[in-house]
Amino acid sequence: MSAGFDRLSQRGDYFESSCDQLKRALPTYLSHNSDMKKSLRALAAAFKNIAATESNANLKECLFDLAQKKQALSEVDLYQRCQEETMMLLDEARSTILQPLRDIVSDHQQAAEKITASAKSKGVPEAIHEQRVQQAQDSLPIHSALFEKHRVLHMKQLLETVLMTEMRYHCMALQELSPILQLLATVEP
């Protein structure tokens, strides 16, 4: 196989390895939200219990509001949707980016092997196989550029999905909890 196809194959191996690592790590990371949901529910229940016996009216209101907001945050399913979307993106990368790359490399390799085999058996390589190898080598720069373009765009989309999910969750938390912080500032002993 030519050096260009070796390099393209190695880039494909690297991308496949990256996708496999993400496919293992992302569900573990994103499932932390289900553990966090349980913690938020337990914390909300504790705040409600404390609020039920609190004598300071403003503090009691803060505790009840905080319990309500924590309960609401525990019901957000952003991370589950993110996990589904990222797994779909990784599967899509395998079928739309890696498989065509593997097909191109395989076709080149098969044609090169047939040239060698026909040269050994007939003493002269068959023109059709030489033509396939030449066409593959001529199109190598295009295939390499397209692979890199789609690989980068796919990884960018995947990272954007994860980052936007994190940001949405934290923005929701800020939006929900900021009024309670303001109310807490009014609490006097």
Short mmCIF file of C-alpha atoms in Angstrom, two decimals:
data_model
loop_
_atom_site.label_atom_id
_atom_site.label_comp_id
_atom_site.label_asym_id
_atom_site.label_seq_id
_atom_site.Cartn_x
_atom_site.Cartn_y
_atom_site.Cartn_z
CA MET A 1 0.00 0.00 0.00
CA SER A 2 1.26 3.50 -0.77
CA ALA A 3 2.37 5.86 1.98
CA GLY A 4 -0.63 8.14 1.37
CA PHE A 5 -3.08 5.30 1.89
CA ASP A 6 -1.17 4.13 4.96
CA ARG A 7 -1.48 7.63 6.41
CA LEU A 8 -5.20 7.82 5.56
CA SER A 9 -5.74 4.42 7.15
CA GLN A 10 -3.89 5.54 10.29
CA ARG A 11 -6.01 8.70 10.49
CA GLY A 12 -9.08 6.47 10.22
CA ASP A 13 -7.77 4.25 13.01
CA TYR A 14 -7.15 7.32 15.17
CA PHE A 15 -10.69 8.64 14.55
CA GLU A 16 -12.20 5.23 15.24
CA SER A 17 -10.24 4.97 18.49
CA SER A 18 -11.40 8.47 19.47
CA CYS A 19 -15.03 7.56 18.77
CA ASP A 20 -14.70 4.33 20.76
CA GLN A 21 -13.22 6.19 23.74
CA LEU A 22 -16.02 8.74 23.66
CA LYS A 23 -18.64 6.02 23.29
CA ARG A 24 -17.37 4.48 26.54
CA ALA A 25 -16.73 7.68 28.50
CA LEU A 26 -19.69 9.90 27.60
CA PRO A 27 -22.45 7.65 28.98
CA THR A 28 -20.59 7.37 32.28
CA TYR A 29 -20.13 11.12 32.50
CA LEU A 30 -23.64 11.98 31.37
CA SER A 31 -25.25 9.42 33.67
CA HIS A 32 -23.85 11.34 36.66
CA ASN A 33 -27.02 13.38 36.27
CA SER A 34 -29.18 10.45 37.37
CA ASP A 35 -27.10 10.21 40.57
CA MET A 36 -27.35 13.96 40.94
CA LYS A 37 -31.15 13.75 40.55
CA LYS A 38 -31.36 11.44 43.55
CA SER A 39 -29.15 13.78 45.58
CA LEU A 40 -31.22 16.81 44.59
CA ARG A 41 -34.44 15.06 45.60
CA ALA A 42 -32.95 14.08 48.98
CA LEU A 43 -31.70 17.63 49.52
CA ALA A 44 -35.11 19.05 48.57
CA ALA A 45 -36.79 16.75 51.09
CA ALA A 46 -34.34 17.84 53.81
CA PHE A 47 -35.00 21.52 53.05
CA LYS A 48 -38.76 20.92 53.23
CA ASN A 49 -38.42 19.14 56.57
CA ILE A 50 -36.30 21.94 58.00
CA ALA A 51 -38.64 24.59 56.61
CA ALA A 52 -41.64 22.90 58.21
CA THR A 53 -40.25 23.63 61.67
CA GLU A 54 -38.45 26.94 60.97
CA SER A 55 -39.77 29.87 63.00
CA ASN A 56 -38.23 32.71 60.94
CA ALA A 57 -40.80 33.43 58.20
CA ASN A 58 -38.28 34.69 55.60
CA LEU A 59 -35.88 31.82 56.21
CA LYS A 60 -38.81 29.40 56.04
CA GLU A 61 -39.82 30.85 52.68
CA CYS A 62 -36.24 30.55 51.40
CA LEU A 63 -36.05 26.91 52.49
CA PHE A 64 -39.39 26.05 50.87
CA ASP A 65 -38.44 27.89 47.65
CA LEU A 66 -35.05 26.21 47.57
CA ALA A 67 -36.65 22.80 48.09
CA GLN A 68 -39.06 23.48 45.24
CA LYS A 69 -36.28 24.64 42.88
CA LYS A 70 -34.04 21.69 43.74
CA GLN A 71 -36.95 19.35 43.05
CA ALA A 72 -37.57 21.09 39.70
CA LEU A 73 -33.88 20.80 38.75
CA SER A 74 -33.94 17.10 39.60
CA GLU A 75 -36.60 16.58 36.94
CA VAL A 76 -34.59 18.08 34.07
CA ASP A 77 -33.71 15.48 31.43
CA LEU A 78 -31.14 17.44 29.42
CA TYR A 79 -28.38 14.92 30.04
CA GLN A 80 -30.42 11.93 28.84
CA ARG A 81 -31.17 13.73 25.57
CA CYS A 82 -27.51 14.68 25.26
CA GLN A 83 -26.45 11.07 25.74
CA GLU A 84 -28.88 9.89 23.06
CA GLU A 85 -27.71 12.56 20.63
CA THR A 86 -24.00 11.95 21.20
CA MET A 87 -24.38 8.19 20.80
CA MET A 88 -26.27 8.79 17.56
CA LEU A 89 -23.49 11.13 16.35
CA LEU A 90 -20.83 8.54 17.15
CA ASP A 91 -22.75 5.80 15.32
CA GLU A 92 -23.24 8.16 12.39
CA ALA A 93 -19.49 8.89 12.32
CA ARG A 94 -18.79 5.18 12.00
CA SER A 95 -21.20 4.71 9.10
CA THR A 96 -20.77 7.96 7.18
CA ILE A 97 -17.12 8.81 7.75
CA LEU A 98 -15.20 5.69 8.74
CA GLN A 99 -16.87 3.06 6.55
CA PRO A 100 -16.40 4.96 3.26
CA LEU A 101 -12.77 5.58 4.25
CA ARG A 102 -12.26 1.87 4.93
CA ASP A 103 -13.87 1.03 1.56
CA ILE A 104 -11.51 3.36 -0.32
CA VAL A 105 -8.42 1.98 1.42
CA SER A 106 -9.61 -1.61 0.93
CA ASP A 107 -10.29 -1.07 -2.78
CA HIS A 108 -6.81 0.34 -3.26
CA GLN A 109 -5.26 -2.53 -1.34
CA GLN A 110 -7.20 -5.19 -3.30
CA ALA A 111 -6.24 -3.63 -6.63
CA ALA A 112 -2.57 -3.49 -5.60
CA GLU A 113 -2.70 -7.16 -4.53
CA LYS A 114 -4.30 -8.15 -7.85
CA ILE A 115 -1.54 -6.32 -9.76
CA THR A 116 1.04 -8.33 -7.84
CA ALA A 117 -0.84 -11.61 -8.35
CA SER A 118 -1.42 -11.08 -12.09
CA ALA A 119 2.22 -10.03 -12.57
CA LYS A 120 3.36 -13.27 -10.90
CA SER A 121 0.99 -15.53 -12.83
CA LYS A 122 1.08 -13.84 -16.25
CA GLY A 123 4.37 -12.01 -16.00
CA VAL A 124 2.59 -8.72 -16.74
CA PRO A 125 0.15 -6.88 -14.45
CA GLU A 126 -3.41 -6.49 -15.76
CA ALA A 127 -4.19 -2.99 -17.00
CA ILE A 128 -7.56 -2.83 -15.24
CA HIS A 129 -5.95 -3.23 -11.82
CA GLU A 130 -3.23 -0.71 -12.65
CA GLN A 131 -5.96 1.70 -13.66
CA ARG A 132 -7.84 1.14 -10.35
CA VAL A 133 -4.66 1.80 -8.36
CA GLN A 134 -3.90 4.92 -10.40
CA GLN A 135 -7.46 6.26 -9.97
CA ALA A 136 -7.30 5.63 -6.23
CA GLN A 137 -3.95 7.41 -5.96
CA ASP A 138 -5.24 10.33 -8.03
CA SER A 139 -8.28 10.72 -5.78
CA LEU A 140 -6.32 10.26 -2.52
CA PRO A 141 -5.85 14.01 -1.82
CA ILE A 142 -9.58 14.59 -2.29
CA HIS A 143 -10.55 11.68 -0.04
CA SER A 144 -8.03 12.74 2.60
CA ALA A 145 -9.30 16.32 2.60
CA LEU A 146 -12.95 15.21 2.78
CA PHE A 147 -12.22 12.78 5.58
CA GLU A 148 -10.44 15.45 7.65
CA LYS A 149 -13.18 17.99 6.98
CA HIS A 150 -15.99 15.63 8.03
CA ARG A 151 -14.02 14.25 10.98
CA VAL A 152 -13.43 17.74 12.38
CA LEU A 153 -17.03 18.85 11.73
CA HIS A 154 -18.38 15.73 13.42
CA MET A 155 -16.18 16.12 16.49
CA LYS A 156 -17.09 19.81 16.65
CA GLN A 157 -20.80 18.94 16.59
CA LEU A 158 -20.35 16.33 19.30
CA LEU A 159 -18.40 18.68 21.58
CA GLU A 160 -20.89 21.46 20.98
CA THR A 161 -23.73 19.14 22.02
CA VAL A 162 -22.02 18.25 25.30
CA LEU A 163 -20.98 21.82 26.08
CA MET A 164 -24.38 23.30 25.28
CA THR A 165 -26.06 20.71 27.51
CA GLU A 166 -23.78 21.63 30.39
CA MET A 167 -24.39 25.32 29.82
CA ARG A 168 -28.16 24.88 29.58
CA TYR A 169 -28.26 23.02 32.86
CA HIS A 170 -26.13 25.57 34.69
CA CYS A 171 -28.08 28.48 33.20
CA MET A 172 -31.29 26.87 34.40
CA ALA A 173 -29.78 26.45 37.85
CA LEU A 174 -28.71 30.11 37.92
CA GLN A 175 -32.12 31.23 36.76
CA GLU A 176 -33.91 29.11 39.35
CA LEU A 177 -31.61 29.77 42.31
CA SER A 178 -30.79 33.49 41.89
CA PRO A 179 -34.15 34.74 43.23
CA ILE A 180 -33.69 32.60 46.33
CA LEU A 181 -30.28 34.12 46.94
CA GLN A 182 -31.84 37.58 46.68
CA LEU A 183 -34.59 36.57 49.13
CA LEU A 184 -31.99 35.10 51.47
CA ALA A 185 -30.24 38.46 51.61
CA THR A 186 -33.40 39.87 53.25
CA VAL A 187 -33.40 37.32 56.07
CA GLU A 188 -32.68 38.92 59.43
CA PRO A 189 -32.36 37.14 62.78
#
